[in-house]
């Protein structure tokens, strides 16, 4: 077979057949294919059926953009007026202006400017001289800087009208677009009045660049402001140095300029910056006066883009429909296959040796019956497994009548401590097995040493201290979880490194070994020995507390104090915790 044919066969057998090796995809894929075919046909028919008038929608949007821009300048002037009044009527402002106290005036007007987030604020005295002038330096942090330019506000017409005490039918405040050294600014001016007359002038301004940028954000169209000769003052189009070659194309044609000044709303189509635009012209009116002209522009590409967008929306709608249909199908398939996949995962875990897992599937169908039978079988295997281990360890403990039932009790107590510490069920089961097996190494200790009633010699103690190592050697041929191995190997380790056989310290001592040390020690001191009487539970807990922190984990000691009463009740009521019943041996008690 050639390499090419072998590769083709691999693709067909592995890649193409992959979905059909899973029951979920065997159900979903045919269903999904039919759904997609129907959705594509439906999308095509629905797109052809779209008859909305895109041109009418475009015209409505252009008219709305013009209205928004006209309203925006009125709202902006209203904001200016509120700030003008706030400054003019603030106590101390008039006196600071009259005395020329710049520091006092600054402390009074800057908070007002900050609260209103105004872009420009100037205060003039009665002769039109600047007392203070602020400019917004950072919009995000609302920080201001002093203005020191060459502008002469006293020469501005709106300032002269205020200084001369003029007023019109709308009051004694005026608005005007003024060219300053930093660009064109929409100013609103009002007087500072005292009992003795006019003390000065308040000017609040917004640059036209900021105005058109804000207007564009609201109108969703490009905005341009013109003077009365039709020349653009500022625009959201790239004019000036940014596009000097095409700046002239923004100028208003004479006929449109005349009609706009007269108040007519004029619409024009022209090419700007290599794109087609519809422009709508109008007047900027403030306080009954025309302060400038404007245009709003929308790209005519919108019409074509909207047609494409409409098709996209229809396809998106059908796409959402497809997603919903497929989602529901996947959900139903998932509900059907979820128990099967869960049973498969459980079976794999059981096959790997974890007899604590259960599928937990409770349904009335065939899958539920299969899962229940599987769980019962696993539970039976676990009981047989634990019973075998308990029988073995009980036989080991039976060598010494004083330690009968010790391993079973350590396993059960370790499991209670683990539960009190919040360990999951799988780890609790491994604590139980570890407790049953922790002294299995004593099989390798001679009776003369293991059962010696008197004090052990240093050599004999060394032999006894080898039983964890012997236990690990015995269990090395058995596939046991790491937690069980740690329990058997390290149950005599201590936090200060004084334990055996490895002399582990602090974080080197696992949680299994920490639990094992407390459970083993508690059962040892509360059980009768030939050389001493058993301690009471209270005395045993006090002993554990005295060694907490240095030898034993304080958390585990706290846990045993919490469960000791429940444990002692179990110990009295459950025969299994007392071990095998052997004939009493008349062994003397030796006081060491």
Coordinates of C-alpha atoms in Angstrom, one line a residue:
X1 CA 0.0 0.0 0.0
X2 CA 1.4 3.4 -1.0
X3 CA 1.9 6.2 1.5
X4 CA -0.7 8.3 -0.2
X5 CA -3.4 5.6 -0.1
X6 CA -2.4 4.9 3.5
X7 CA -2.8 8.5 4.4
X8 CA -6.2 8.7 2.7
X9 CA -7.4 5.6 4.5
X10 CA -6.2 7.1 7.8
X11 CA -8.2 10.3 7.1
X12 CA -11.3 8.4 6.2
X13 CA -11.1 6.0 9.1
X14 CA -10.0 8.4 11.8
X15 CA -10.9 12.0 10.9
X16 CA -14.2 11.5 9.0
X17 CA -15.5 8.8 11.1
X18 CA -14.6 10.5 14.4
X19 CA -18.0 12.1 15.0
X20 CA -19.8 8.8 14.4
X21 CA -17.8 7.1 17.2
X22 CA -19.8 9.1 19.7
X23 CA -23.5 8.5 20.3
X24 CA -24.2 12.2 20.9
X25 CA -22.9 13.2 17.4
X26 CA -24.7 10.3 15.8
X27 CA -27.9 11.9 16.9
X28 CA -27.1 15.5 16.4
X29 CA -25.3 15.7 13.0
X30 CA -28.1 14.5 10.8
X31 CA -30.5 16.8 12.7
X32 CA -28.1 19.7 12.4
X33 CA -27.6 19.2 8.6
X34 CA -31.3 19.4 7.9
X35 CA -31.7 22.4 10.1
X36 CA -28.9 24.3 8.3
X37 CA -30.3 23.5 4.9
X38 CA -33.8 24.8 5.9
X39 CA -32.2 27.9 7.4
X40 CA -30.2 28.8 4.3
X41 CA -33.3 28.5 2.1
X42 CA -35.3 30.6 4.6
X43 CA -32.6 33.3 4.8
X44 CA -32.5 33.6 1.1
X45 CA -36.3 34.0 0.7
X46 CA -36.5 36.4 3.6
X47 CA -33.7 38.6 2.3
X48 CA -35.5 38.9 -1.1
X49 CA -38.7 39.8 0.7
X50 CA -37.2 42.9 2.4
X51 CA -38.9 46.0 0.9
X52 CA -38.1 48.8 3.4
X53 CA -37.4 52.1 1.9
X54 CA -33.7 52.7 2.7
X55 CA -33.8 56.1 1.1
X56 CA -36.6 57.3 3.4
X57 CA -34.8 56.1 6.4
X58 CA -31.7 57.9 5.3
X59 CA -33.5 61.2 4.8
X60 CA -35.2 60.9 8.2
X61 CA -31.8 60.3 9.9
X62 CA -30.3 63.3 8.1
X63 CA -33.1 65.6 9.2
X64 CA -32.8 64.2 12.8
X65 CA -29.1 65.0 12.8
X66 CA -29.9 68.6 11.8
X67 CA -32.4 68.9 14.6
X68 CA -30.0 67.5 17.1
X69 CA -27.3 69.9 16.1
X70 CA -29.7 72.9 16.3
X71 CA -30.8 71.8 19.8
X72 CA -27.3 71.1 20.9
X73 CA -26.2 74.7 20.5
X74 CA -29.2 75.8 22.5
X75 CA -28.5 73.3 25.3
X76 CA -24.9 74.4 25.3
X77 CA -25.8 78.1 25.6
X78 CA -28.2 77.1 28.5
X79 CA -25.4 75.4 30.3
X80 CA -23.2 78.6 29.8
X81 CA -26.0 80.7 31.2
X82 CA -26.3 78.6 34.3
X83 CA -22.5 78.9 34.9
X84 CA -22.6 82.7 34.2
X85 CA -25.4 83.1 36.8
X86 CA -23.6 80.9 39.3
X87 CA -20.4 83.0 39.1
X88 CA -22.2 86.3 39.0
X89 CA -24.3 85.6 42.1
X90 CA -21.6 83.9 44.2
X91 CA -20.8 86.0 47.3
X92 CA -17.5 87.6 47.2
X93 CA -17.0 87.5 43.4
X94 CA -18.0 91.1 42.8
X95 CA -15.8 92.3 45.6
X96 CA -12.8 90.3 44.3
X97 CA -13.4 91.7 40.8
X98 CA -13.6 95.3 42.1
X99 CA -10.4 94.9 44.2
X100 CA -8.6 92.9 41.6
X101 CA -8.0 90.1 44.1
X102 CA -7.1 87.3 41.6
X103 CA -6.4 84.7 44.4
X104 CA -9.7 85.2 46.1
X105 CA -11.5 85.2 42.7
X106 CA -9.8 82.0 41.6
X107 CA -10.8 80.2 44.8
X108 CA -14.4 81.2 44.2
X109 CA -14.9 80.5 40.5
X110 CA -12.7 77.4 39.9
X111 CA -15.0 75.1 41.9
X112 CA -17.9 76.4 39.9
X113 CA -16.0 75.7 36.6
X114 CA -15.1 72.3 37.8
X115 CA -18.7 71.4 38.8
X116 CA -20.0 72.6 35.5
X117 CA -17.1 71.1 33.6
X118 CA -16.9 74.2 31.4
X119 CA -14.1 74.5 28.9
X120 CA -13.4 78.2 29.2
X121 CA -14.2 80.7 31.9
X122 CA -13.1 84.3 32.1
X123 CA -13.9 87.2 34.5
X124 CA -13.4 90.8 33.4
X125 CA -13.5 94.0 35.5
X126 CA -15.7 96.9 34.7
X127 CA -13.1 98.2 32.2
X128 CA -12.9 94.9 30.3
X129 CA -9.6 93.9 31.8
X130 CA -9.0 90.3 32.6
X131 CA -9.1 89.5 36.3
X132 CA -8.8 85.7 35.8
X133 CA -9.1 83.3 32.8
X134 CA -9.3 79.5 33.1
X135 CA -9.0 76.9 30.4
X136 CA -9.8 73.2 30.9
X137 CA -6.4 71.4 30.7
X138 CA -7.5 67.8 31.3
X139 CA -11.1 66.8 30.7
X140 CA -10.8 63.4 32.5
X141 CA -9.4 64.9 35.7
X142 CA -11.2 68.3 35.4
X143 CA -8.0 70.2 36.0
X144 CA -7.7 73.9 34.9
X145 CA -4.9 76.2 33.9
X146 CA -4.6 79.9 33.7
X147 CA -4.9 81.5 30.3
X148 CA -2.2 84.0 29.3
X149 CA -2.8 84.7 25.6
X150 CA -2.9 87.9 23.6
X151 CA -6.7 88.0 23.2
X152 CA -8.5 91.3 24.1
X153 CA -11.9 90.3 25.3
X154 CA -12.8 93.9 25.9
X155 CA -12.9 94.4 22.1
X156 CA -15.4 91.6 21.5
X157 CA -18.9 92.9 20.6
X158 CA -20.7 90.8 23.2
X159 CA -18.4 92.0 25.9
X160 CA -18.9 95.6 24.8
X161 CA -22.6 95.2 24.9
X162 CA -22.5 93.9 28.5
X163 CA -20.1 96.6 29.6
X164 CA -22.3 99.2 28.1
X165 CA -25.3 97.8 30.0
X166 CA -27.2 96.9 26.9
X167 CA -30.1 94.4 26.9
X168 CA -32.6 93.0 24.5
X169 CA -36.0 91.2 24.8
X170 CA -34.2 88.2 26.2
X171 CA -32.2 90.0 28.9
X172 CA -28.7 91.3 29.5
X173 CA -26.7 88.3 28.4
X174 CA -25.3 87.7 24.9
X175 CA -23.8 84.9 22.9
X176 CA -21.3 85.0 19.9
X177 CA -18.7 82.9 18.1
X178 CA -15.4 84.6 18.5
X179 CA -12.0 83.8 16.9
X180 CA -9.4 83.6 19.6
X181 CA -5.7 82.8 19.6
X182 CA -6.6 79.2 20.4
X183 CA -9.3 78.8 17.9
X184 CA -13.0 79.6 17.5
X185 CA -15.0 79.7 20.7
X186 CA -18.7 79.9 21.4
X187 CA -19.0 82.5 24.2
X188 CA -21.8 83.5 26.5
X189 CA -21.4 86.8 28.4
X190 CA -23.3 88.2 31.4
X191 CA -22.8 91.1 33.8
X192 CA -21.6 91.0 37.5
X193 CA -24.0 93.5 39.1
X194 CA -23.7 95.1 42.5
X195 CA -25.8 97.7 44.2
X196 CA -23.5 100.4 42.8
X197 CA -23.6 99.2 39.2
X198 CA -21.8 96.7 37.0
X199 CA -18.7 95.3 38.6
X200 CA -17.5 93.2 35.6
X201 CA -18.3 90.5 33.0
X202 CA -18.4 86.7 33.2
X203 CA -17.5 84.8 30.0
X204 CA -18.2 81.1 29.6
X205 CA -17.1 79.4 26.4
X206 CA -16.9 76.1 24.5
X207 CA -14.5 75.7 21.6
X208 CA -16.2 74.9 18.3
X209 CA -14.0 71.9 18.0
X210 CA -15.5 70.5 21.2
X211 CA -19.0 71.5 20.1
X212 CA -18.9 69.7 16.8
X213 CA -17.3 66.6 18.3
X214 CA -20.1 66.4 20.9
X215 CA -22.7 67.1 18.3
X216 CA -21.4 64.3 16.1
X217 CA -21.6 61.9 19.0
X218 CA -25.3 62.8 19.5
X219 CA -26.3 63.3 15.9
X220 CA -24.3 60.4 14.5
X221 CA -23.3 62.6 11.5
X222 CA -20.4 64.8 10.6
X223 CA -20.9 68.4 11.7
X224 CA -19.4 71.5 10.2
X225 CA -19.8 75.1 11.5
X226 CA -19.4 78.0 9.0
X227 CA -19.1 81.8 9.2
X228 CA -21.5 84.1 7.3
X229 CA -19.3 84.0 4.2
X230 CA -19.6 80.2 3.9
X231 CA -16.1 79.3 5.0
X232 CA -15.8 76.4 7.4
X233 CA -14.7 77.4 10.9
X234 CA -14.3 73.9 12.3
X235 CA -15.6 70.4 11.3
X236 CA -15.5 66.8 12.2
X237 CA -14.3 66.3 8.7
X238 CA -10.5 66.5 8.4
X239 CA -10.1 70.2 7.4
X240 CA -7.2 72.6 7.9
X241 CA -3.7 71.2 7.9
X242 CA -5.0 67.6 8.1
X243 CA -6.5 67.8 4.7
X244 CA -5.5 71.1 3.1
X245 CA -5.9 69.9 -0.5
X246 CA -9.6 69.2 0.0
X247 CA -10.5 71.9 2.5
X248 CA -12.1 74.1 -0.2
X249 CA -14.6 71.4 -1.0
X250 CA -16.3 72.1 2.4
X251 CA -17.1 75.8 1.4
X252 CA -20.7 76.5 1.0
X253 CA -21.8 77.3 -2.5
X254 CA -23.1 80.9 -2.8
X255 CA -26.7 79.9 -3.6
X256 CA -26.9 77.6 -0.6
X257 CA -25.2 80.2 1.6
X258 CA -27.9 82.8 0.7
X259 CA -30.8 80.4 1.3
X260 CA -29.3 79.2 4.6
X261 CA -28.8 82.8 5.9
X262 CA -32.5 83.4 5.0
X263 CA -33.5 80.4 7.1
X264 CA -34.1 77.8 4.5
X265 CA -33.1 74.2 5.2
X266 CA -31.0 73.2 2.2
X267 CA -29.9 69.8 1.2
X268 CA -26.9 69.1 -1.1
X269 CA -25.1 66.1 -2.5
X270 CA -21.4 66.3 -3.0
X271 CA -18.2 64.2 -3.0
X272 CA -16.0 64.8 0.0
X273 CA -12.8 63.0 0.7
X274 CA -13.4 60.4 -1.9
X275 CA -16.9 59.5 -0.6
X276 CA -20.4 60.5 -1.5
X277 CA -22.2 62.6 1.1
X278 CA -25.6 64.2 1.6
X279 CA -25.3 67.6 3.5
X280 CA -28.1 69.4 5.2
X281 CA -27.5 73.1 6.0
X282 CA -29.1 75.2 8.7
X283 CA -28.6 78.2 11.0
X284 CA -27.2 78.2 14.5
X285 CA -29.5 80.4 16.5
X286 CA -29.0 81.7 20.1
X287 CA -31.2 84.1 22.0
X288 CA -33.1 84.9 18.9
X289 CA -29.9 85.7 16.9
X290 CA -28.1 83.8 14.2
X291 CA -24.5 83.2 15.4
X292 CA -23.4 81.0 12.6
X293 CA -24.3 78.3 10.0
X294 CA -23.9 74.6 10.2
X295 CA -24.2 71.5 8.1
X296 CA -24.6 67.8 9.0
X297 CA -23.4 65.2 6.6
X298 CA -24.1 61.5 6.2
X299 CA -22.3 59.3 3.8
X300 CA -24.5 58.0 1.0
X301 CA -22.6 54.7 1.4
X302 CA -25.1 54.3 4.3
X303 CA -27.8 53.4 1.8
X304 CA -25.7 50.6 0.3
X305 CA -24.3 49.5 3.6
X306 CA -27.7 49.4 5.1
X307 CA -28.9 47.1 2.4
X308 CA -26.0 44.8 3.2
X309 CA -26.7 45.3 6.9
X310 CA -30.3 44.3 6.3
X311 CA -29.2 41.1 4.7
X312 CA -26.8 40.6 7.5
X313 CA -29.6 41.1 10.1
X314 CA -31.8 38.7 8.3
X315 CA -29.1 36.1 8.2
X316 CA -28.2 36.9 11.8
X317 CA -31.9 36.4 12.7
X318 CA -32.0 33.0 11.0
X319 CA -28.6 32.3 12.5
X320 CA -30.0 32.9 15.9
X321 CA -32.9 30.6 15.0
X322 CA -30.5 28.0 13.8
X323 CA -28.5 28.4 17.0
X324 CA -31.7 28.0 19.1
X325 CA -32.8 25.0 17.2
X326 CA -29.4 23.4 17.4
X327 CA -29.0 24.4 21.0
X328 CA -32.3 22.8 21.9
X329 CA -31.3 19.7 20.0
X330 CA -27.9 19.6 21.7
X331 CA -29.6 20.1 25.0
X332 CA -32.0 17.2 24.4
X333 CA -29.2 15.1 23.1
X334 CA -27.1 16.0 26.1
X335 CA -30.0 15.0 28.4
X336 CA -30.2 11.7 26.7
X337 CA -26.5 10.9 26.6
X338 CA -25.5 12.6 29.9
X339 CA -26.4 9.5 32.0
X340 CA -24.6 7.2 29.6
X341 CA -21.4 9.4 29.6
X342 CA -21.6 9.7 33.4
X343 CA -21.9 5.9 33.7
X344 CA -18.9 5.5 31.4
X345 CA -16.8 7.9 33.6
X346 CA -17.8 6.1 36.7
X347 CA -17.0 2.7 35.2
X348 CA -13.5 4.0 34.2
X349 CA -12.9 5.3 37.8
X350 CA -14.0 2.0 39.3
X351 CA -11.8 0.2 36.8
X352 CA -8.8 2.4 37.9
X353 CA -9.4 1.2 41.5
X354 CA -11.6 4.0 43.0
X355 CA -14.5 2.0 44.6
X356 CA -15.9 5.1 46.3
X357 CA -17.5 6.6 43.2
X358 CA -21.1 6.2 42.3
X359 CA -23.0 7.2 39.1
X360 CA -25.8 8.7 41.1
X361 CA -28.2 8.2 38.2
X362 CA -31.8 7.8 39.4
X363 CA -34.2 7.5 36.6
X364 CA -37.0 5.1 35.8
X365 CA -35.8 4.2 32.3
X366 CA -33.4 1.4 31.2
X367 CA -30.3 3.6 31.8
X368 CA -31.4 4.2 35.4
X369 CA -31.9 0.5 36.0
X370 CA -28.4 -0.2 34.5
X371 CA -26.8 2.6 36.6
X372 CA -28.5 1.4 39.8
X373 CA -27.3 -2.1 39.3
X374 CA -23.8 -0.8 38.6
X375 CA -23.8 1.3 41.7
X376 CA -25.0 -1.7 43.8
X377 CA -22.2 -3.9 42.3
X378 CA -19.6 -1.2 43.1
X379 CA -20.9 -0.8 46.7
X380 CA -20.7 -4.6 47.2
X381 CA -17.2 -4.6 45.8
X382 CA -16.2 -1.8 48.2
X383 CA -17.7 -3.6 51.2
X384 CA -15.9 -6.8 50.3
X385 CA -12.7 -4.8 49.8
X386 CA -12.9 -3.0 53.1
X387 CA -14.0 -6.2 54.9
X388 CA -11.0 -8.1 53.6
X389 CA -8.7 -5.3 54.7
X390 CA -10.4 -5.0 58.1
X391 CA -10.1 -8.8 58.6
X392 CA -6.4 -8.7 57.7
X393 CA -5.7 -5.8 60.0
X394 CA -7.8 -7.2 62.8
X395 CA -5.8 -10.4 62.6
X396 CA -2.6 -8.4 62.9
X397 CA -3.9 -6.5 65.9
X398 CA -5.0 -9.7 67.5
X399 CA -1.4 -10.6 68.0
X400 CA -1.5 -8.2 70.9
X401 CA -4.6 -8.3 73.1
X402 CA -4.0 -4.7 74.1
X403 CA -4.2 -3.4 70.5
X404 CA -7.1 -5.4 69.1
X405 CA -9.3 -3.2 67.0
X406 CA -6.7 -0.5 67.0
X407 CA -6.3 -0.3 63.2
X408 CA -10.1 -0.3 62.6
X409 CA -10.5 2.4 65.1
X410 CA -7.7 4.5 63.6
X411 CA -9.3 4.1 60.2
X412 CA -12.8 5.1 61.4
X413 CA -11.5 8.0 63.5
X414 CA -9.3 9.3 60.7
X415 CA -12.3 9.3 58.5
X416 CA -14.3 11.4 61.1
X417 CA -11.4 13.8 61.4
X418 CA -11.2 14.2 57.6
X419 CA -14.9 14.9 57.4
X420 CA -14.6 17.5 60.2
X421 CA -11.8 19.1 58.1
X422 CA -14.0 19.2 55.0
X423 CA -12.3 16.6 52.9
X424 CA -14.2 15.1 50.0
X425 CA -15.7 11.6 50.1
X426 CA -12.9 10.0 48.0
X427 CA -10.2 11.2 50.3
X428 CA -12.2 10.1 53.4
X429 CA -12.4 6.6 51.9
X430 CA -8.6 6.6 51.4
X431 CA -8.1 7.8 55.0
X432 CA -10.2 4.8 56.1
X433 CA -8.1 2.3 54.1
X434 CA -4.9 4.0 55.3
X435 CA -6.0 3.7 58.9
X436 CA -6.8 0.0 58.5
X437 CA -3.4 -0.7 56.9
X438 CA -1.2 1.7 58.9
X439 CA 0.3 -0.9 61.2
X440 CA 0.5 -3.7 58.6
X441 CA 4.3 -3.5 58.9
X442 CA 4.1 -5.0 62.4
X443 CA 3.7 -8.4 60.7
X444 CA 7.5 -8.2 60.3
X445 CA 8.2 -7.5 64.0
X446 CA 9.1 -10.4 66.2
X447 CA 6.6 -11.2 69.0
X448 CA 9.4 -11.0 71.5
X449 CA 9.8 -7.3 70.6
X450 CA 6.2 -6.4 69.6
X451 CA 4.6 -8.0 72.7
X452 CA 7.3 -7.2 75.2
X453 CA 5.6 -5.9 78.4
X454 CA 8.5 -3.9 79.7
X455 CA 10.6 -1.0 78.5
X456 CA 12.2 -1.5 75.1
X457 CA 15.9 -1.3 74.6
X458 CA 17.2 1.2 72.0
X459 CA 17.8 -1.6 69.6
X460 CA 14.2 -2.9 70.1
X461 CA 12.8 0.6 69.6
X462 CA 14.7 0.8 66.3
X463 CA 13.1 -2.4 65.3
X464 CA 9.6 -1.1 66.2
X465 CA 10.2 2.1 64.4
X466 CA 10.9 0.1 61.2
X467 CA 7.3 -1.0 60.9
X468 CA 6.2 1.8 58.6
X469 CA 9.0 1.0 56.2
X470 CA 8.2 -2.7 56.4
X471 CA 4.5 -1.8 55.7
X472 CA 5.4 0.1 52.6
X473 CA 7.5 -2.9 51.4
X474 CA 4.6 -5.2 52.0
X475 CA 2.2 -3.0 50.1
X476 CA 4.6 -2.1 47.3
X477 CA 3.2 -4.9 45.1
X478 CA -0.4 -3.5 45.6
X479 CA -1.7 -0.6 43.5
X480 CA -2.8 1.8 46.3
X481 CA -3.6 5.5 46.0
X482 CA -0.9 7.9 47.1
X483 CA -3.0 9.1 50.1
X484 CA -3.0 5.5 51.5
X485 CA 0.7 5.1 51.0
X486 CA 1.4 8.4 52.8
X487 CA -0.8 7.3 55.7
X488 CA 1.0 4.0 56.1
X489 CA 4.5 5.5 55.7
X490 CA 4.2 8.7 57.6
X491 CA 1.7 8.1 60.5
X492 CA 4.6 8.5 63.0
X493 CA 6.0 11.7 61.5
X494 CA 5.9 14.9 63.6
X495 CA 5.9 18.6 62.5
X496 CA 9.2 19.3 64.3
X497 CA 11.0 16.6 62.4
X498 CA 11.3 14.3 65.5
X499 CA 9.1 11.6 63.9
X500 CA 10.1 8.5 62.0
X501 CA 11.0 6.9 59.6
X502 CA 11.8 9.9 57.4
X503 CA 12.0 12.8 59.9
X504 CA 9.7 15.0 57.8
X505 CA 9.1 18.6 59.0
X506 CA 6.3 21.2 58.6
X507 CA 4.9 21.3 55.1
X508 CA 6.7 18.0 54.2
X509 CA 4.1 16.3 56.4
X510 CA 1.0 15.6 54.3
X511 CA -2.6 16.1 55.6
X512 CA -3.0 12.3 55.6
X513 CA 0.0 11.9 57.9
X514 CA -1.2 14.8 60.2
X515 CA -4.6 13.1 60.6
X516 CA -3.0 9.7 61.1
X517 CA -0.7 11.0 63.8
X518 CA -3.6 12.4 65.9
X519 CA -5.9 9.4 65.3
X520 CA -3.2 6.9 66.1
X521 CA -2.0 8.7 69.2
X522 CA -5.5 9.3 70.5
X523 CA -6.4 5.6 70.2
X524 CA -3.1 4.5 71.7
X525 CA -3.4 6.6 74.9
X526 CA -7.1 5.8 75.4
X527 CA -6.5 2.0 75.0
X528 CA -5.2 -0.2 77.8
X529 CA -1.5 -1.1 77.7
X530 CA 0.4 -3.6 79.9
X531 CA 2.5 -0.8 81.4
X532 CA -0.3 1.8 82.0
X533 CA -4.0 2.4 82.4
X534 CA -5.9 4.1 79.6
X535 CA -6.5 7.9 79.6
X536 CA -10.0 9.3 79.7
X537 CA -11.1 11.1 76.5
X538 CA -10.7 14.5 78.2
X539 CA -7.2 13.6 79.4
X540 CA -6.3 12.4 75.9
X541 CA -7.5 15.6 74.2
X542 CA -5.5 17.7 76.8
X543 CA -2.4 15.6 75.9
X544 CA -2.9 16.2 72.2
X545 CA -3.4 19.9 72.8
X546 CA -0.1 20.1 74.8
X547 CA 1.7 18.7 71.7
X548 CA -0.3 20.8 69.2
X549 CA 1.8 23.0 67.1
X550 CA 5.1 21.4 67.9
X551 CA 4.4 17.8 67.1
X552 CA 0.8 17.7 65.9
X553 CA -1.3 19.8 63.5
X554 CA -3.4 22.3 65.5
X555 CA -6.3 22.0 63.0
X556 CA -6.5 18.3 63.5
X557 CA -6.3 18.6 67.2
X558 CA -9.2 21.1 67.1
X559 CA -11.1 18.6 64.9
X560 CA -10.7 15.7 67.3
X561 CA -11.9 17.9 70.2
X562 CA -15.0 18.6 68.2
X563 CA -15.8 15.0 67.4
X564 CA -14.5 13.2 70.5
X565 CA -17.9 12.8 72.2
X566 CA -19.5 11.4 69.0
X567 CA -16.5 9.1 68.6
X568 CA -16.7 7.7 72.1
X569 CA -20.4 7.0 71.6
X570 CA -19.6 5.0 68.5
X571 CA -16.8 3.2 70.2
X572 CA -19.1 2.0 72.9
X573 CA -21.9 1.0 70.5
X574 CA -20.1 -0.6 67.6
X575 CA -18.6 -4.0 68.2
X576 CA -16.4 -3.7 65.1
X577 CA -14.4 -0.9 66.9
X578 CA -13.5 -3.3 69.7
X579 CA -11.7 -5.8 67.4
X580 CA -11.6 -9.6 67.8
X581 CA -12.7 -11.2 71.0
X582 CA -9.8 -13.2 72.4
X583 CA -9.3 -15.0 75.7
X584 CA -8.0 -12.8 78.4
X585 CA -4.3 -13.1 78.9
X586 CA -2.9 -12.7 82.4
X587 CA -0.1 -10.4 81.5
X588 CA 1.4 -8.3 84.3
X589 CA 1.4 -4.6 84.1
X590 CA 4.8 -3.1 84.3
X591 CA 5.4 0.4 85.6
X592 CA 8.1 2.1 83.7

